Amino acid sequence: MRIVSLVGNRPQFVKAAPLCIALRAQGEEVLVHSGQHYDPELADLFFDELGIPTPDHALEVGPGTPVQQVATIMERFEQVLRDESPDAVLVYGDTTTSLAGALTAAQCAIPLAHVEAGLRSFDRSMPEERNRVVTDHLSDVLLVPTEQAIENLAAEGITRGVHLVGDVMFDASRIFAPLAEGRAAAATHGLTPGEYLLVTIHRAAATDTPEALDATVEVLSSLGVPAIFPVHPRTRAKLEAGGRWDALQDVPGLILAPPIGYVDFMSLLMTSRAVVTDSGGVQKEAYFHGVPCVTVRDTTEWVETVAGGFNVLTGMDAAAVQAALAHLSMPAERPPYYGDGHAADAIARALIAELD
Ligand code: UDP
């Protein structure tokens, strides 16, 4: 089995860490980095810290509109596929990189495998939703993390090649948690375990219009307890361009930090009182570590966490966030929504079953 895997941004690096090991134990993997995330703090740091192999090909797409990025990745990725002649292409999640990889595999008539297949927020205004729908419909092997994802695919007529494997982010959390436990990252930032919030905000819906930026700044300004916000570069750029960055420096208790490496971020998450986020991955990581989550979106793909009482959807609404923070709860039992933390091995087995 010879797989070409395509990664390009921070959450995909986290997912690739366990999967590179499992794929290489069972066959050959050629790792390709699209270059969608190129800041050292979103990319290089993760390869070093998570022990991800050096990419065999760097497509170096760099900045641009999603259309420009898809076009450039496709052109360069096609050449890689012609040179490498893999048995399958593997893409992760719901990004511009995933979409470009899926379209290229389809055009080259190479089987496509999709990790995190079948997730739906049912909000087509999100680029992530459009990317994941198209990728699923082009995929031959659909590696789904949850029971709900199987139902979502069946509702769209996709039932062949579907494998319930669990969530590979759970593998990463399981593997790196012992390292994170030794870090005490809260103290490094002058924070007391159990008494602070961990905040991440990076989606277009939170930053890309003046109204959205207003709502985001209002939420950040009214958290009311110590909070650490590792600011994604695109969020920072939007806050600066909107003239809101300087005012945020003066919000009492709010620590604005650069993006943080995975292990320190995990340490901060594990000892936080709660997480306030619009991230997909961080919602799950809060669940893995038994930390209450407040999701500042109207929808989520990780519906189990909401139904189970582990996660509250507030939208980007300061009053709703306040209300959710005032009534944080963490049910005692956490059902195994995301498998057993060995999704990478299950993915390798599913690929062998489908391809050999
Ligand atoms: N993350 C990190 N440092 C940070 C913020 C996030 O290591 O400062 C990790 C986080 O633990 C998770 C991943 O990045 O594994 C989530 O990425 P992001 O929120 O950018 O993407 P999404 O999951 O929303 O697609």
XYZ file of C-alpha atoms and ligand atoms in Angstrom:
381
model
C 0.000 0.000 0.000
C 1.446 3.314 -1.103
C -0.403 6.405 0.115
C 0.179 10.053 -0.731
C -1.096 12.136 2.234
C -1.753 15.836 1.824
C -1.635 18.203 4.809
C -1.617 21.972 4.921
C -2.764 23.491 8.186
C -2.494 23.276 11.950
C -5.271 20.798 12.778
C -4.118 18.568 9.918
C -0.607 18.444 11.375
C -2.098 17.295 14.701
C -4.094 14.568 12.926
C -1.108 13.505 10.790
C 1.132 12.914 13.831
C -0.442 9.561 14.838
C -1.475 8.617 11.305
C 2.008 8.931 9.775
C 3.208 6.346 12.298
C 0.336 3.931 11.587
C 0.549 4.266 7.784
C 4.301 3.774 7.729
C 3.974 0.663 9.922
C 1.621 -0.906 7.351
C 2.980 0.361 4.039
C 4.529 3.371 2.353
C 3.510 6.987 2.916
C 4.584 9.995 0.870
C 3.823 13.168 2.860
C 2.958 16.359 0.962
C 2.632 19.802 2.605
C 0.523 22.263 0.627
C 1.913 25.306 2.458
C -1.561 26.681 3.292
C -0.285 27.421 6.810
C 3.259 28.682 6.447
C 3.788 30.784 9.630
C 6.470 29.008 11.717
C 4.180 29.126 14.786
C 1.365 27.311 12.908
C 3.517 24.889 10.921
C 7.224 24.209 11.675
C 6.607 24.183 15.429
C 4.100 21.366 14.986
C 6.342 19.215 12.790
C 9.154 19.489 15.364
C 7.076 19.019 18.484
C 4.811 16.229 17.224
C 7.630 14.346 15.468
C 5.913 14.487 12.068
C 8.232 13.293 9.269
C 9.677 15.982 7.014
C 7.356 16.346 4.001
C 8.589 14.641 0.838
C 7.080 17.447 -1.239
C 6.355 21.066 -0.283
C 3.876 22.721 -2.659
C 4.515 26.165 -1.110
C 1.137 27.574 -2.091
C 1.459 30.579 0.244
C -1.173 33.285 0.697
C -4.017 33.943 -1.725
C -7.763 33.658 -2.066
C -9.191 30.142 -1.622
C -9.705 29.937 -5.403
C -6.094 30.882 -6.096
C -4.916 28.407 -3.472
C -7.048 25.548 -4.834
C -5.790 26.231 -8.365
C -2.134 26.375 -7.345
C -2.302 23.315 -5.103
C -4.063 21.321 -7.830
C -1.506 22.200 -10.470
C 1.449 21.315 -8.240
C -0.197 18.289 -6.617
C -1.048 16.768 -9.987
C 2.663 16.656 -10.800
C 3.417 14.966 -7.468
C 0.750 12.322 -8.159
C 2.165 11.665 -11.634
C 5.669 11.249 -10.155
C 4.641 9.138 -7.147
C 1.903 6.887 -8.666
C 0.213 6.100 -5.316
C -2.509 3.524 -4.667
C -4.555 6.265 -2.991
C -4.555 9.904 -1.944
C -5.461 10.694 1.668
C -6.833 14.076 2.758
C -7.933 15.341 6.151
C -10.914 17.382 7.276
C -12.440 20.359 5.548
C -9.885 22.904 4.375
C -8.916 24.489 1.065
C -6.071 21.953 0.997
C -8.510 19.035 1.468
C -10.712 20.276 -1.362
C -7.779 20.804 -3.725
C -6.382 17.352 -2.904
C -9.762 15.695 -3.473
C -10.317 17.418 -6.824
C -6.823 16.523 -8.020
C -7.180 12.856 -7.026
C -10.521 12.744 -8.850
C -9.067 14.307 -11.997
C -6.140 11.865 -11.921
C -8.502 8.908 -11.299
C -6.639 7.918 -8.134
C -8.731 6.513 -5.235
C -9.399 9.096 -2.537
C -9.536 8.471 1.223
C -11.027 11.114 3.533
C -10.194 11.295 7.244
C -13.012 12.965 9.268
C -15.572 12.124 6.586
C -19.304 12.591 7.133
C -19.299 15.574 9.475
C -21.916 18.221 8.862
C -22.780 21.547 10.459
C -25.580 21.926 7.859
C -24.441 25.514 7.394
C -23.401 25.930 3.750
C -22.326 29.527 4.421
C -19.188 28.025 6.032
C -16.375 27.281 3.571
C -15.500 24.251 5.720
C -18.966 22.741 5.148
C -18.744 23.177 1.375
C -15.248 21.675 1.344
C -16.251 18.618 3.356
C -19.390 17.914 1.322
C -17.490 17.990 -1.980
C -14.623 15.933 -0.551
C -16.987 13.266 0.797
C -18.777 12.952 -2.530
C -15.471 12.410 -4.344
C -14.129 9.907 -1.798
C -13.800 6.151 -2.253
C -12.822 5.424 1.357
C -14.707 7.453 3.974
C -13.032 7.241 7.366
C -15.672 8.493 9.777
C -15.134 9.451 13.420
C -18.705 9.109 14.778
C -21.967 7.201 14.372
C -23.622 10.499 13.478
C -21.256 10.887 10.518
C -22.434 7.520 9.100
C -26.026 8.773 9.269
C -25.091 12.067 7.628
C -23.454 10.243 4.713
C -26.360 7.803 4.337
C -28.747 10.771 4.130
C -26.718 11.945 1.097
C -26.729 8.482 -0.473
C -23.163 7.535 0.510
C -22.982 4.059 2.017
C -20.073 2.347 0.211
C -16.496 2.520 1.476
C -17.616 3.962 4.836
C -15.544 2.863 7.864
C -16.194 3.908 11.461
C -12.652 4.359 12.792
C -12.955 6.873 15.654
C -11.297 10.260 15.853
C -7.601 10.559 15.142
C -7.432 13.755 17.251
C -8.285 11.547 20.213
C -5.154 9.501 19.405
C -3.064 12.692 19.466
C -4.610 13.780 22.782
C -3.979 10.351 24.299
C -0.372 10.211 23.092
C 0.633 13.753 24.090
C -1.375 14.159 27.340
C 1.412 12.746 29.574
C 3.845 15.289 28.106
C 1.305 18.098 28.587
C 0.741 17.073 32.209
C 4.408 17.809 32.909
C 4.330 21.316 31.415
C 2.408 23.537 33.894
C 1.842 26.074 31.105
C -0.715 28.006 33.189
C 1.961 29.086 35.674
C 4.168 30.281 32.803
C 1.438 32.789 31.958
C 0.752 33.737 35.594
C -2.553 31.823 35.639
C -3.982 29.660 38.428
C -5.215 26.192 37.369
C -9.010 25.973 37.421
C -9.490 29.751 37.471
C -9.006 30.882 33.892
C -10.586 30.504 30.469
C -8.778 29.348 27.322
C -10.043 31.198 24.244
C -9.518 30.507 20.533
C -11.263 32.335 17.673
C -10.212 32.031 14.054
C -13.195 31.431 11.763
C -14.161 33.800 8.975
C -17.639 34.196 10.514
C -16.056 35.786 13.606
C -13.848 38.302 11.847
C -14.753 39.010 8.255
C -17.372 41.757 8.580
C -17.327 44.871 10.830
C -20.421 43.542 12.667
C -18.771 40.175 13.281
C -15.621 41.865 14.533
C -17.718 44.044 16.897
C -19.434 40.964 18.328
C -16.106 39.152 18.757
C -14.515 42.122 20.543
C -17.565 42.406 22.799
C -17.302 38.738 23.786
C -13.562 39.058 24.426
C -14.108 42.206 26.508
C -16.785 40.755 28.751
C -15.396 37.373 29.828
C -14.962 38.755 33.340
C -12.336 36.263 34.594
C -8.701 35.746 33.656
C -8.567 34.439 30.113
C -5.731 33.516 27.779
C -6.288 33.981 24.057
C -3.550 32.603 21.772
C -4.384 34.712 18.752
C -4.410 33.053 15.330
C -2.449 35.200 12.815
C -5.507 35.694 10.568
C -7.604 36.839 13.551
C -4.882 39.249 14.610
C -4.605 40.622 11.070
C -8.394 41.184 10.953
C -8.417 42.857 14.396
C -5.540 45.123 13.373
C -7.107 45.997 10.021
C -10.404 46.734 11.802
C -8.628 49.036 14.293
C -9.597 46.816 17.260
C -6.283 45.286 18.271
C -4.940 48.094 20.454
C -8.146 48.402 22.519
C -8.049 44.680 23.317
C -4.663 45.132 25.028
C -6.410 47.040 27.825
C -9.161 44.503 28.616
C -8.623 43.537 32.287
C -7.679 39.875 32.739
C -7.343 39.143 29.009
C -3.921 37.813 28.005
C -3.271 38.064 24.264
C -0.619 35.513 23.339
C 0.872 34.335 20.050
C -0.270 30.883 18.850
C 1.006 28.259 21.281
C 2.643 24.891 20.515
C 0.406 21.822 20.780
C 1.764 20.411 24.052
C 1.669 23.732 25.932
C -1.775 24.446 24.462
C -2.937 21.040 25.702
C -1.505 21.798 29.139
C -3.380 25.136 29.218
C -6.580 23.404 28.134
C -6.330 20.608 30.692
C -6.085 23.006 33.660
C -8.531 25.644 32.394
C -11.902 26.290 34.011
C -13.552 26.250 30.576
C -12.810 26.751 26.916
C -14.410 29.481 24.773
C -13.851 28.662 21.113
C -15.010 28.576 17.518
C -12.517 25.815 16.671
C -13.676 22.374 15.599
C -10.715 20.533 17.094
C -10.664 22.422 20.386
C -14.327 21.521 21.095
C -13.349 17.855 20.954
C -10.157 18.313 22.932
C -12.157 19.966 25.727
C -14.369 16.865 25.735
C -11.398 14.466 25.763
C -10.022 16.195 28.859
C -13.327 16.758 30.684
C -13.239 20.564 30.363
C -16.548 22.424 29.780
C -16.773 24.082 26.371
C -18.599 27.217 25.243
C -18.717 27.333 21.443
C -19.200 30.823 20.026
C -20.893 29.533 16.882
C -24.513 28.820 15.954
C -23.771 25.307 14.712
C -21.243 22.540 15.282
C -20.245 19.322 13.559
C -19.572 17.782 16.983
C -23.238 17.529 17.894
C -22.711 14.711 20.418
C -20.842 17.054 22.763
C -23.818 19.454 22.785
C -26.481 16.747 23.119
C -24.520 15.174 25.985
C -24.281 18.457 27.944
C -20.507 18.907 27.524
C -20.627 21.858 25.111
C -22.952 24.876 24.759
C -23.555 26.760 21.504
C -23.924 30.491 22.178
C -23.182 32.162 18.874
C -20.874 35.200 19.094
C -23.130 36.798 21.701
C -21.639 38.280 24.866
C -24.792 37.819 26.989
C -25.203 34.187 25.918
C -21.524 33.503 26.644
C -21.916 35.068 30.114
C -24.971 32.895 30.782
C -23.178 29.741 29.639
C -20.117 30.539 31.780
C -22.362 31.086 34.807
C -23.828 27.583 34.454
C -20.871 25.421 33.458
C -21.416 21.712 33.882
C -19.485 18.531 33.150
C -21.514 15.314 33.297
C -19.649 12.625 35.247
C -19.718 10.007 32.459
C -18.115 10.742 29.112
C -19.416 8.231 26.532
C -16.878 7.009 23.938
C -18.283 9.222 21.159
C -14.907 9.326 19.415
C -13.691 5.742 19.704
C -10.893 4.338 21.826
C -7.953 6.600 20.919
C -6.587 4.153 18.320
C -8.210 5.583 15.192
C -4.897 5.725 13.288
C -4.502 1.934 13.397
C -8.146 1.496 12.381
C -7.578 3.840 9.416
C -4.529 1.873 8.269
C -6.540 -1.380 8.503
C -9.485 0.116 6.592
C -7.164 1.336 3.814
C -5.560 -2.092 3.482
C -9.010 -3.732 3.316
C -10.177 -1.308 0.607
C -7.003 -1.067 -1.485
C -5.180 -4.412 -1.348
N -3.912 24.579 18.795
C -2.613 24.747 19.248
N -2.212 26.000 19.630
C -3.034 27.077 19.633
C -4.376 26.885 19.183
C -4.782 25.624 18.760
O -1.832 23.797 19.293
O -2.600 28.173 19.992
C -4.309 23.244 18.324
C -5.488 22.638 19.045
O -5.062 21.918 20.169
C -6.094 21.725 18.002
C -5.779 22.420 16.707
O -4.747 23.356 16.982
O -5.467 20.458 18.001
C -7.041 23.134 16.252
O -6.753 23.936 15.210
P -7.689 25.128 14.718
O -8.528 25.585 15.839
O -6.781 26.088 14.058
O -8.551 24.442 13.576
P -9.956 23.711 13.542
O -9.900 22.529 14.470
O -11.005 24.712 13.909
O -10.107 23.281 12.122
